[in-house]
Coordinates of C-alpha atoms and ligand atoms in Angstrom, one line a residue:
Chain A
X199 CA -104.0 -0.4 -9.9
X200 CA -102.7 2.2 -12.3
X201 CA -103.4 0.9 -15.7
X202 CA -100.3 -0.5 -17.3
X203 CA -101.2 0.8 -20.7
X204 CA -100.8 4.4 -19.4
X205 CA -97.2 3.8 -18.5
X206 CA -94.7 5.9 -20.4
X207 CA -91.0 5.6 -19.6
X208 CA -88.5 8.3 -20.1
X209 CA -85.8 6.1 -18.7
X210 CA -84.5 4.8 -22.1
X211 CA -84.3 8.4 -23.4
X212 CA -82.4 9.5 -20.3
X213 CA -80.1 6.6 -20.6
X214 CA -79.5 7.3 -24.3
X215 CA -78.9 11.0 -23.6
X216 CA -76.3 10.2 -20.9
X217 CA -74.6 7.6 -23.1
X218 CA -74.4 10.1 -25.9
X219 CA -73.2 12.8 -23.6
X220 CA -70.5 10.6 -22.2
X221 CA -69.5 9.4 -25.7
X222 CA -69.3 12.9 -27.0
X223 CA -67.5 14.6 -24.2
X224 CA -65.5 11.6 -22.9
X225 CA -62.2 13.6 -22.8
X226 CA -63.8 16.4 -20.8
X227 CA -65.2 14.0 -18.2
X228 CA -62.0 12.1 -18.1
X229 CA -59.9 15.1 -17.4
X230 CA -62.3 16.4 -14.7
X231 CA -62.2 13.0 -13.2
X232 CA -58.4 12.8 -13.3
X233 CA -58.1 16.3 -11.9
X234 CA -60.4 15.6 -8.9
X235 CA -58.7 12.2 -8.4
X236 CA -55.2 13.6 -8.3
X237 CA -56.4 16.4 -5.9
X238 CA -58.0 13.8 -3.7
X239 CA -54.9 11.5 -3.7
X240 CA -52.7 14.4 -2.7
X241 CA -55.0 15.3 0.2
X242 CA -55.2 11.6 1.1
X243 CA -51.4 11.2 1.0
X244 CA -50.9 14.2 3.3
X245 CA -53.6 12.9 5.7
X246 CA -52.0 9.4 5.9
X247 CA -48.5 10.9 6.3
X248 CA -49.5 12.6 9.6
X249 CA -49.2 10.2 12.5
X250 CA -52.2 9.5 14.6
X251 CA -51.0 11.4 17.6
X252 CA -50.4 14.4 15.3
X253 CA -54.2 14.7 14.9
X254 CA -54.9 14.4 18.6
X255 CA -52.3 17.1 19.3
X256 CA -53.5 19.3 16.4
X257 CA -57.1 19.2 17.5
X258 CA -56.3 19.9 21.1
X259 CA -53.9 22.8 20.3
X260 CA -56.2 24.4 17.7
X261 CA -59.1 24.2 20.0
X262 CA -57.0 25.7 22.8
X263 CA -55.7 28.4 20.5
X264 CA -59.1 29.4 19.2
X265 CA -61.3 29.1 22.4
X266 CA -58.9 29.2 25.3
X267 CA -61.0 26.6 27.1
X268 CA -58.9 23.9 28.7
X269 CA -61.3 21.1 29.5
X270 CA -63.2 21.5 26.3
X271 CA -60.0 21.2 24.3
X272 CA -59.0 18.0 26.1
X273 CA -62.4 16.5 25.5
X274 CA -62.3 17.5 21.8
X275 CA -58.9 16.0 21.4
X276 CA -60.1 12.7 23.0
X277 CA -62.7 12.2 20.3
X278 CA -60.4 11.2 17.5
X279 CA -58.7 8.9 19.9
X280 CA -62.0 7.1 20.5
X281 CA -62.4 6.7 16.7
X282 CA -59.0 5.0 16.7
X283 CA -60.0 2.7 19.5
X284 CA -62.9 1.4 17.5
X285 CA -60.5 0.5 14.8
X286 CA -62.0 2.9 12.3
X287 CA -59.0 5.2 12.0
X288 CA -58.3 4.4 8.3
X289 CA -62.0 4.7 7.4
X290 CA -62.2 8.1 9.1
X291 CA -59.2 9.4 7.2
X292 CA -60.8 8.1 4.0
X293 CA -64.0 10.1 4.8
X294 CA -61.9 13.1 5.9
X295 CA -60.0 13.2 2.6
X296 CA -63.2 13.3 0.6
X297 CA -64.6 16.0 2.9
X298 CA -61.5 18.2 2.7
X299 CA -61.2 17.9 -1.0
X300 CA -64.9 18.7 -1.5
X301 CA -64.8 21.6 0.9
X302 CA -61.6 23.1 -0.6
X303 CA -63.2 22.9 -4.0
X304 CA -66.4 24.4 -2.7
X305 CA -64.4 27.4 -1.3
X306 CA -62.5 27.8 -4.5
X307 CA -65.7 28.0 -6.5
X308 CA -68.0 29.4 -3.9
X309 CA -66.1 32.5 -2.7
X310 CA -65.8 34.2 -6.0
X311 CA -69.4 33.3 -7.0
X312 CA -70.6 34.7 -3.7
X313 CA -68.7 37.9 -4.4
X314 CA -70.2 38.1 -7.8
X315 CA -73.6 37.4 -6.4
X316 CA -73.3 40.3 -4.0
X317 CA -71.9 42.7 -6.6
X318 CA -74.0 42.0 -9.7
X319 CA -77.8 42.1 -9.3
X320 CA -78.6 39.9 -12.3
X321 CA -76.4 37.1 -11.1
X322 CA -78.1 37.2 -7.7
X323 CA -81.5 37.0 -9.4
X324 CA -80.5 34.0 -11.5
X325 CA -78.6 32.2 -8.7
X326 CA -81.0 32.5 -5.9
X327 CA -83.7 30.1 -7.1
X328 CA -81.0 27.6 -8.2
X329 CA -79.4 27.7 -4.8
X330 CA -82.8 27.3 -3.1
X331 CA -83.5 24.3 -5.3
X332 CA -80.1 22.8 -4.6
X333 CA -80.7 23.0 -0.9
X334 CA -84.2 21.6 -0.8
X335 CA -83.3 18.6 -3.0
X336 CA -82.8 15.4 -0.9
X337 CA -79.1 14.9 -0.7
X338 CA -78.9 11.5 -2.2
X339 CA -80.5 12.7 -5.4
X340 CA -77.1 14.3 -6.2
X341 CA -75.7 10.9 -6.4
X342 CA -77.5 10.1 -9.6
X343 CA -76.0 12.7 -11.9
X344 CA -72.6 12.2 -10.3
X345 CA -72.8 8.5 -10.7
X346 CA -74.1 8.7 -14.2
X347 CA -71.3 10.9 -15.4
X348 CA -68.4 9.5 -13.4
X349 CA -69.4 6.0 -12.5
X350 CA -68.8 4.6 -9.0
X351 CA -66.2 5.4 -6.4
X352 CA -64.5 8.3 -4.8
X353 CA -64.6 10.8 -7.6
X354 CA -68.4 11.0 -8.0
X355 CA -68.6 11.0 -4.2
X356 CA -66.4 14.2 -4.1
X357 CA -68.5 15.7 -6.9
X358 CA -71.8 14.9 -5.2
X359 CA -70.5 16.3 -1.9
X360 CA -69.2 19.4 -3.6
X361 CA -72.5 20.2 -5.3
X362 CA -74.4 19.5 -2.1
X363 CA -72.1 21.6 0.1
X364 CA -71.7 24.5 -2.3
X365 CA -74.8 26.6 -1.7
X366 CA -74.1 27.7 1.9
X367 CA -70.6 29.1 1.0
X368 CA -72.1 31.1 -1.9
X369 CA -75.1 32.3 0.1
X370 CA -73.3 33.3 3.2
X371 CA -70.5 35.0 1.4
X372 CA -73.0 37.1 -0.5
X373 CA -75.0 37.7 2.7
X374 CA -71.9 38.8 4.6
X375 CA -70.9 41.2 1.9
X376 CA -74.3 42.8 1.8
X377 CA -74.5 43.2 5.5
X378 CA -71.6 45.6 5.8
X379 CA -72.9 48.8 7.6
X380 CA -73.8 51.6 5.2
X381 CA -71.8 54.3 7.0
X382 CA -68.6 52.3 6.9
X383 CA -68.9 51.7 3.2
X384 CA -69.8 55.3 2.6
X385 CA -66.7 56.5 4.5
X386 CA -64.4 54.2 2.5
X387 CA -65.9 55.6 -0.7
X388 CA -65.5 59.1 0.5
X389 CA -61.8 58.6 1.0
X390 CA -61.4 57.4 -2.6
X391 CA -61.8 53.6 -2.4
X392 CA -62.2 52.0 -5.8
X393 CA -64.7 49.2 -6.2
X394 CA -62.0 46.5 -5.7
X395 CA -60.5 48.3 -2.7
X396 CA -63.9 48.5 -1.1
X397 CA -64.3 44.7 -1.5
X398 CA -60.8 43.9 -0.3
X399 CA -60.3 46.4 2.5
X400 CA -63.8 46.7 3.9
X401 CA -66.5 44.3 2.7
X402 CA -64.6 41.0 2.7
X403 CA -63.0 41.4 6.2
X404 CA -66.3 42.5 7.6
X405 CA -68.0 39.6 5.9
X406 CA -65.5 37.1 7.3
X407 CA -67.6 35.8 10.2
X408 CA -70.4 35.2 7.9
X409 CA -68.2 33.5 5.3
X410 CA -66.7 31.3 8.0
X411 CA -70.2 30.4 9.2
X412 CA -70.7 29.3 5.5
X413 CA -67.5 27.2 5.7
X414 CA -68.8 25.6 8.8
X415 CA -72.1 24.7 7.3
X416 CA -70.5 23.5 4.1
X417 CA -68.2 21.2 6.1
X418 CA -71.1 19.8 8.1
X419 CA -73.1 19.2 4.9
X420 CA -70.1 17.6 3.3
X421 CA -69.8 15.2 6.2
X422 CA -73.4 14.2 6.0
X423 CA -73.0 13.7 2.3
X424 CA -69.9 11.6 2.6
X425 CA -71.9 9.1 4.6
X426 CA -74.6 8.9 2.0
X427 CA -72.1 8.7 -0.8
X428 CA -71.1 5.3 0.4
X429 CA -74.1 4.2 -1.6
X430 CA -72.1 4.8 -4.8
X431 CA -69.1 3.0 -3.5
X432 CA -67.1 5.6 -1.6
X433 CA -65.1 4.0 1.1
X434 CA -65.0 5.4 4.6
X435 CA -67.1 5.6 7.7
X436 CA -70.3 5.6 5.6
X437 CA -69.4 2.3 4.1
X438 CA -69.1 0.8 7.6
X439 CA -72.6 2.1 8.4
X440 CA -74.0 0.7 5.2
X441 CA -72.4 -2.7 5.7
X442 CA -73.7 -3.0 9.2
X443 CA -77.2 -2.1 8.0
X444 CA -77.0 -4.8 5.4
X445 CA -75.7 -7.4 8.0
X446 CA -78.0 -6.1 10.7
X447 CA -74.9 -5.8 12.9
X448 CA -76.1 -3.2 15.4
X449 CA -72.9 -3.0 17.5
X450 CA -70.7 -2.4 14.5
X451 CA -73.2 0.2 13.2
X452 CA -73.1 1.9 16.5
X453 CA -69.4 2.3 16.5
X454 CA -69.3 3.6 12.9
X455 CA -72.3 5.9 13.6
X456 CA -70.8 7.4 16.7
X457 CA -67.5 7.9 15.0
X458 CA -69.3 10.0 12.4
X459 CA -70.8 12.0 15.2
X460 CA -67.3 12.5 16.8
X461 CA -65.9 13.6 13.5
X462 CA -68.7 16.1 13.1
X463 CA -68.3 17.5 16.6
X464 CA -64.6 18.0 16.1
X465 CA -65.0 19.7 12.7
X466 CA -67.9 21.8 13.9
X467 CA -66.2 23.1 17.0
X468 CA -63.0 23.9 15.3
X469 CA -64.5 25.8 12.4
X470 CA -66.9 27.7 14.7
X471 CA -64.2 28.8 17.0
X472 CA -62.2 30.0 14.0
X473 CA -65.2 32.0 12.9
X474 CA -65.4 33.6 16.3
X475 CA -61.8 34.7 16.1
X476 CA -62.6 36.7 13.0
X477 CA -65.3 38.8 14.5
X478 CA -64.3 42.4 14.9
X479 CA -63.0 43.0 18.4
X480 CA -65.7 44.1 20.8
X481 CA -63.3 46.0 23.1
Chain B
X888 CA -61.7 79.3 -14.4
X889 CA -63.2 80.4 -11.1
X890 CA -61.8 83.2 -9.1
X891 CA -59.4 81.5 -6.7
X892 CA -61.0 83.0 -3.6
X893 CA -63.9 80.6 -3.9
X894 CA -63.2 77.0 -2.8
X895 CA -66.6 75.6 -3.7
X896 CA -69.2 76.9 -6.2
X897 CA -72.5 75.2 -6.5
X898 CA -74.9 76.2 -9.4
X899 CA -78.5 75.2 -9.8
X900 CA -78.0 71.9 -8.1
X901 CA -81.0 69.5 -8.0
X902 CA -81.4 66.0 -6.5
X903 CA -84.5 63.9 -7.0
X904 CA -84.4 60.5 -5.5
X905 CA -86.3 57.7 -7.3
X906 CA -88.1 55.4 -5.0
X907 CA -89.2 53.0 -7.7
X908 CA -86.8 50.7 -9.5
X909 CA -88.0 51.5 -13.0
X910 CA -88.4 55.2 -12.5
X911 CA -85.4 57.0 -14.0
X912 CA -85.1 60.6 -13.3
X913 CA -82.9 62.8 -15.5
X914 CA -82.0 66.4 -15.8
X915 CA -84.8 67.0 -18.3
X916 CA -87.3 66.3 -15.5
X917 CA -85.9 69.2 -13.6
X918 CA -86.4 71.7 -16.4
X919 CA -90.1 71.0 -16.4
X920 CA -91.7 72.8 -13.4
X921 CA -95.0 70.8 -13.6
X922 CA -93.1 67.5 -13.7
X923 CA -91.1 68.5 -10.5
X924 CA -94.3 69.3 -8.7
X925 CA -95.9 66.1 -9.8
X926 CA -92.8 64.1 -8.5
X927 CA -92.8 66.1 -5.3
X928 CA -96.4 65.2 -4.6
X929 CA -96.2 61.6 -5.6
X930 CA -94.8 58.7 -3.6
X931 CA -92.4 57.4 -6.3
X932 CA -89.8 60.1 -5.9
X933 CA -88.4 62.5 -3.3
X934 CA -87.3 66.0 -4.3
X935 CA -84.5 66.4 -1.8
X936 CA -82.7 69.4 -3.2
X937 CA -84.1 72.2 -5.4
X938 CA -82.1 74.6 -7.4
X939 CA -79.3 75.1 -4.8
X940 CA -76.7 77.7 -5.6
X941 CA -74.0 78.6 -3.2
X942 CA -70.4 79.7 -3.0
X943 CA -68.0 79.0 -0.2
X944 CA -64.9 81.2 0.2
X945 CA -61.4 79.7 0.8
X946 CA -60.6 79.4 4.4
X947 CA -64.1 80.0 5.8
X948 CA -66.3 77.7 7.9
X949 CA -69.6 77.5 6.0
X950 CA -72.6 76.1 7.9
X951 CA -75.6 74.4 6.4
X952 CA -78.5 74.4 8.7
X953 CA -82.0 73.0 8.5
X954 CA -84.5 70.7 10.0
X955 CA -84.3 66.9 9.6
X956 CA -85.1 65.9 6.0
X957 CA -84.4 69.3 4.5
X958 CA -81.7 67.9 2.3
X959 CA -78.5 68.8 4.1
X960 CA -76.9 65.4 3.9
X961 CA -77.9 65.1 0.3
X962 CA -76.2 68.4 -0.5
X963 CA -72.9 67.6 1.3
X964 CA -72.8 64.1 -0.3
X965 CA -73.3 65.6 -3.7
X966 CA -70.0 67.6 -3.3
X967 CA -68.0 64.4 -3.7
X968 CA -70.7 62.6 -5.6
X969 CA -71.5 60.0 -2.9
X970 CA -74.9 61.0 -4.1
X971 CA -75.2 61.7 -7.8
X972 CA -76.8 65.1 -8.4
X973 CA -79.8 65.0 -10.9
X974 CA -78.7 68.2 -12.5
X975 CA -76.5 71.3 -11.8
X976 CA -72.9 72.0 -11.5
X977 CA -70.3 71.7 -8.7
X978 CA -66.9 73.4 -8.9
X979 CA -64.3 72.7 -6.3
X980 CA -60.9 74.5 -6.5
X981 CA -61.8 75.4 -10.1
X982 CA -62.4 71.8 -11.1
X983 CA -65.8 70.7 -12.3
X984 CA -66.7 67.8 -10.1
X985 CA -70.0 67.0 -11.9
X986 CA -68.1 66.3 -15.1
X987 CA -65.5 64.0 -13.6
X988 CA -65.1 60.4 -14.8
X989 CA -64.8 57.5 -12.4
X990 CA -61.1 57.6 -12.1
X991 CA -60.8 61.3 -11.8
X992 CA -63.4 61.2 -9.1
X993 CA -61.5 58.6 -7.1
X994 CA -58.4 60.8 -7.4
X995 CA -60.3 63.9 -6.4
X996 CA -61.7 62.2 -3.3
X997 CA -58.3 61.0 -2.4
X998 CA -56.5 64.3 -2.7
X999 CA -58.7 67.3 -2.5
X1000 CA -61.4 66.7 0.1
X1001 CA -61.8 64.8 3.4
X1002 CA -65.1 64.1 5.2
X1003 CA -66.2 63.5 8.7
X1004 CA -69.5 61.6 9.3
X1005 CA -72.1 61.7 12.0
X1006 CA -71.9 57.9 12.5
X1007 CA -68.1 57.9 12.3
X1008 CA -67.9 55.2 9.7
X1009 CA -64.8 53.6 11.3
X1010 CA -63.7 50.2 10.4
X1011 CA -64.4 47.9 13.3
X1012 CA -61.7 45.4 12.4
X1013 CA -58.9 47.9 12.2
X1014 CA -57.0 49.6 15.0
X1015 CA -57.4 53.3 15.7
X1016 CA -54.1 54.0 13.9
X1017 CA -55.0 51.9 10.9
X1018 CA -58.4 53.7 10.7
X1019 CA -56.6 57.1 10.7
X1020 CA -54.3 56.0 8.0
X1021 CA -57.0 54.4 5.9
X1022 CA -57.3 57.2 3.4
X1023 CA -53.5 57.3 3.0
X1024 CA -53.5 53.6 2.3
X1025 CA -56.1 53.9 -0.3
X1026 CA -54.0 56.6 -1.9
X1027 CA -51.1 54.1 -2.0
X1028 CA -48.7 55.8 0.5
X1029 CA -45.9 53.8 2.1
X1030 CA -46.6 52.1 5.4
X1031 CA -43.9 53.9 7.4
X1032 CA -44.8 57.3 6.0
X1033 CA -48.5 56.9 6.7
X1034 CA -47.9 55.6 10.2
X1035 CA -45.8 58.6 11.1
X1036 CA -48.5 60.9 9.7
X1037 CA -51.2 59.0 11.5
X1038 CA -49.5 59.1 14.9
X1039 CA -49.1 62.9 14.5
X1040 CA -52.8 63.3 13.6
X1041 CA -53.9 61.3 16.6
X1042 CA -51.7 63.6 18.8
X1043 CA -53.4 66.6 17.2
X1044 CA -56.8 65.4 18.3
X1045 CA -55.6 64.4 21.8
X1046 CA -55.6 60.6 21.3
X1047 CA -52.0 59.9 21.8
X1048 CA -51.5 56.4 23.2
X1049 CA -54.7 55.0 21.7
X1050 CA -53.1 53.8 18.5
X1051 CA -53.5 50.1 19.1
X1052 CA -57.1 50.1 20.4
X1053 CA -60.1 49.1 18.4
X1054 CA -63.0 51.5 17.7
X1055 CA -65.3 49.4 19.9
X1056 CA -63.4 50.2 23.0
X1057 CA -63.7 54.0 22.5
X1058 CA -66.4 56.4 23.6
X1059 CA -68.5 58.3 21.0
X1060 CA -66.5 61.4 21.5
X1061 CA -63.2 59.6 21.1
X1062 CA -64.5 57.8 18.0
X1063 CA -65.3 61.1 16.4
X1064 CA -61.8 62.4 17.3
X1065 CA -60.5 59.4 15.3
X1066 CA -62.9 60.4 12.5
X1067 CA -61.4 63.9 12.6
X1068 CA -57.9 62.6 12.7
X1069 CA -58.6 60.5 9.6
X1070 CA -59.8 63.6 7.8
X1071 CA -56.9 65.8 9.0
X1072 CA -54.2 63.3 8.0
X1073 CA -55.3 63.6 4.3
X1074 CA -54.0 67.2 4.3
X1075 CA -56.8 68.2 2.0
X1076 CA -57.7 71.9 1.8
X1077 CA -61.4 71.2 2.2
X1078 CA -63.2 69.5 5.0
X1079 CA -66.7 68.2 4.8
X1080 CA -68.5 67.6 8.1
X1081 CA -72.0 66.1 8.2
X1082 CA -73.4 66.7 11.7
X1083 CA -70.2 65.4 13.2
X1084 CA -71.2 66.2 16.8
X1085 CA -74.9 65.5 16.8
X1086 CA -74.7 62.1 18.4
X1087 CA -72.6 63.3 21.3
X1088 CA -73.7 64.5 24.7
X1089 CA -73.6 68.3 25.2
X1090 CA -70.4 68.5 27.2
X1091 CA -68.4 66.4 24.8
X1092 CA -70.0 68.2 21.9
X1093 CA -68.8 71.5 23.3
X1094 CA -65.3 70.1 23.9
X1095 CA -65.1 68.9 20.3
X1096 CA -66.4 72.2 18.9
X1097 CA -63.6 74.0 20.8
X1098 CA -61.1 71.5 19.5
X1099 CA -62.2 72.1 15.9
X1100 CA -62.1 75.9 16.4
X1101 CA -58.6 75.6 17.8
X1102 CA -57.4 73.4 15.0
X1103 CA -59.0 75.6 12.4
X1104 CA -57.0 78.6 13.8
X1105 CA -53.8 76.7 12.8
X1106 CA -55.1 75.0 9.6
X1107 CA -57.2 77.6 7.8
X1108 CA -59.1 75.0 5.9
X1109 CA -62.3 75.5 4.1
X1110 CA -64.9 73.7 6.2
X1111 CA -68.3 72.8 4.9
X1112 CA -70.3 72.0 8.1
X1113 CA -73.8 70.6 8.4
X1114 CA -75.7 70.9 11.6
X1115 CA -79.2 71.4 12.9
X1116 CA -78.0 73.0 16.1
X1117 CA -78.1 76.8 15.9
X1118 CA -75.7 77.4 18.8
X1119 CA -73.2 75.2 17.1
X1120 CA -73.6 77.1 13.9
X1121 CA -73.1 80.4 15.7
X1122 CA -69.9 79.2 17.5
X1123 CA -68.3 77.7 14.5
X1124 CA -69.5 79.5 11.4
X1125 CA -68.2 82.4 9.5
X1126 CA -71.2 82.2 7.2
X1127 CA -74.3 80.1 7.1
X1128 CA -77.0 79.0 4.7
X1129 CA -80.4 77.8 5.9
X1130 CA -82.2 75.0 4.1
X1131 CA -85.9 74.3 4.0
X1132 CA -87.4 71.4 2.1
X1133 CA -84.5 71.2 -0.3
X1134 CA -84.2 74.9 -0.9
X1135 CA -81.8 77.6 0.4
X1136 CA -83.9 80.2 2.1
X1137 CA -81.2 82.5 3.5
X1138 CA -77.4 82.9 3.3
X1139 CA -75.5 85.3 5.5
X1140 CA -73.2 85.7 8.5
X1141 CA -74.7 84.3 11.8
X1142 CA -75.3 87.8 13.1
X1143 CA -77.2 88.8 10.0
X1144 CA -79.4 85.7 10.2
X1145 CA -80.2 86.3 13.8
X1146 CA -80.8 90.0 13.4
X1147 CA -83.0 89.7 10.3
X1148 CA -84.3 86.3 9.6
X1149 CA -85.5 86.0 6.0
X1150 CA -88.8 84.3 6.7
X1151 CA -90.8 82.6 9.4
X1152 CA -89.0 79.3 9.1
X1153 CA -85.7 81.0 9.9
X1154 CA -87.2 83.1 12.5
X1155 CA -88.4 80.0 14.4
X1156 CA -84.9 78.6 14.3
X1157 CA -83.5 81.7 15.6
X1158 CA -86.2 82.3 18.2
X1159 CA -84.7 79.8 20.7
X1160 CA -81.3 81.5 20.5
X1161 CA -82.9 84.9 21.1
X1162 CA -84.8 83.6 24.0
X1163 CA -81.7 82.2 25.6
X1164 CA -79.8 85.4 25.1
X1165 CA -82.7 87.3 26.6
X1166 CA -82.8 85.0 29.6
X1167 CA -79.1 85.2 30.1
X1168 CA -79.3 89.0 30.0
X1169 CA -82.1 89.0 32.6
X1170 CA -80.2 86.7 34.9
X1171 CA -77.1 88.8 34.6
X1172 CA -79.0 91.9 35.3
X1173 CA -80.7 90.4 38.3
X1174 CA -77.3 89.2 39.6
X1175 CA -75.9 92.6 39.1
X1176 CA -78.7 94.4 41.1
X1177 CA -78.4 91.8 43.8
X1178 CA -74.7 92.3 44.1
X1179 CA -75.2 96.1 44.2
X1180 CA -77.8 95.7 46.9
X1181 CA -75.4 93.5 49.0
X1182 CA -72.7 96.1 48.6
X1183 CA -75.1 98.7 49.9
X1184 CA -76.0 96.7 52.9
X1185 CA -72.4 96.0 53.9
Ligands
ATP492 N1 -81.2 57.2 -0.8 C1 -82.4 57.8 -0.7 N2 -83.5 57.4 -1.4 C2 -84.6 58.0 -1.3 N3 -84.9 59.1 -0.6 C3 -83.8 59.6 0.1 C4 -82.5 59.0 0.1 N4 -81.7 59.7 0.9 C5 -82.4 60.7 1.4 N5 -83.7 60.7 1.0 C6 -84.8 61.6 1.3 O1 -84.4 62.9 0.9 C7 -84.8 63.9 1.9 C8 -83.6 64.7 2.4 O2 -82.7 63.8 3.1 P1 -81.4 64.2 3.8 O3 -80.8 63.0 4.4 O4 -80.6 64.9 2.8 O5 -81.9 65.2 4.9 P2 -81.0 65.9 6.1 O6 -81.3 67.3 6.0 O7 -79.6 65.4 6.1 O8 -81.8 65.3 7.4 P3 -81.2 64.8 8.8 O9 -81.1 66.0 9.6 O10 -82.2 63.8 9.3 O11 -79.9 64.1 8.5 C9 -85.5 63.1 3.0 O12 -86.9 63.3 2.7 C10 -85.1 61.7 2.8 O13 -86.1 60.8 3.1
MG493 MG1 -78.4 64.2 7.4

């Protein structure tokens, strides 16, 4: 056994630090929390307002519009119906609202940061190791700081999801911008493009497929995280999974688990098809 | 001010590329002959252009010729500072390009000069028409006006009816026509062309050369044309300069260059053309005697 006399604990120091931090910056955390919450509630209200068949219709039509595949669209539209059949509709909407909120926030933050990363060498040098670290960290580690600063519930869930899902948007935005063919960029400069015009007219549109791939990844990661964040008290499909684990109710766990998979498939297909539509025409 | 008959004047232009991040090369390096030699030998830098001086008259087609890596692209890019010259002076239409600030440079590129590239440089996500109008858009012209101009330019290069297609659906020759239309629509007095036809097969190349010659008859632009194809140079050029390892070795009319190559390098370039002319003469002569013989028989 490791000798007890060697034990040194940093836990009290960490606790004290967090307590002091919260005490000192309470208004800041409160306003962040309130901001996220009101955003989340708005998203959630909109989601609840849409009737269930609206989702089925929207998924089917969007899929048809973006892929022009009939059978695939029907199958895709059937998936949310199955979730409803399991009686998990409300739970799924709960999860979806957290995902959408986190992804929108990830885009609002991630796109400009990605552009900066592609444009300014120093920022890229600083950000790259941080992003690497963020992505290698086990996802539920993010729960700790989120929970410490914002307590339990939906707000820290959104925050943890946001932090976890942010790296791919930033990374793929920067990558897409840097992958623009040299001759195209040179031609734009030769015709008198300013730096901003170059970004807006040439680099961003050409980077769009890569950026949307980032959105896709981000959404998928957000979905994974939303399940895990049930550990800090976020309601939704994750909570169902967690409950059935605790009660060893395999059947119920299966329904919840497969619903998460259905949700993932729908989101993945739709965002991927959208990404394809943005690719420059091949003919 | 320059005499107005000269569209482009280049004086003592140097370009040394740095290949190492922390190696900064300035005009003081150029002044020191030993330093230049050291850089030239070393791996850390490339001396791409040495002491180039030229002047191009208004309305003429001036050809730059040289082997691959002789610095032709570097020179033509320096003219609009897509490549920053290490030292020297460039004067275009009496304006000193090397002294221009960022904003002046942008305006200069938008108004005074248009460029055609070997690899076209078209925007894959824009239609042919939008590609042609791209320069006008950057310049801030109204949509309707620029569309009208774009349609007209496309007609000039024989691509009427292709406005709504995307570059990917066009052949190489057609893409370069779009590239040319994009340059023409700017209505600049100077046209820069960096091996515009090198990637095309011989028939299409010939077709586009003829097209350019025809257009030039109407436009009377100053054309600065880079190629490594002597026959192209002879067909298109009023005068030509030959580059070798970053230096200009000879300037003159095509006839002068063929008749009296300045050194062995130029002579080698020219040799092919001479051989061809000789062979053509022989073939014609043979044909002539054969015809005469036939006439005798009958
Ligand atoms: N950005 C750069 N960095 C470093 N070296 C460069 C760069 N651009 C060109 N060079 C070098 O400068 C020299 C001249 O290149 P340049 O492209 O001007 O030649 P070129 O005559 O246009 O050749 P080509 O016929 O192949 O187009 C070459 O040795 C090339 O490797
Ligand atoms: Mg070149």
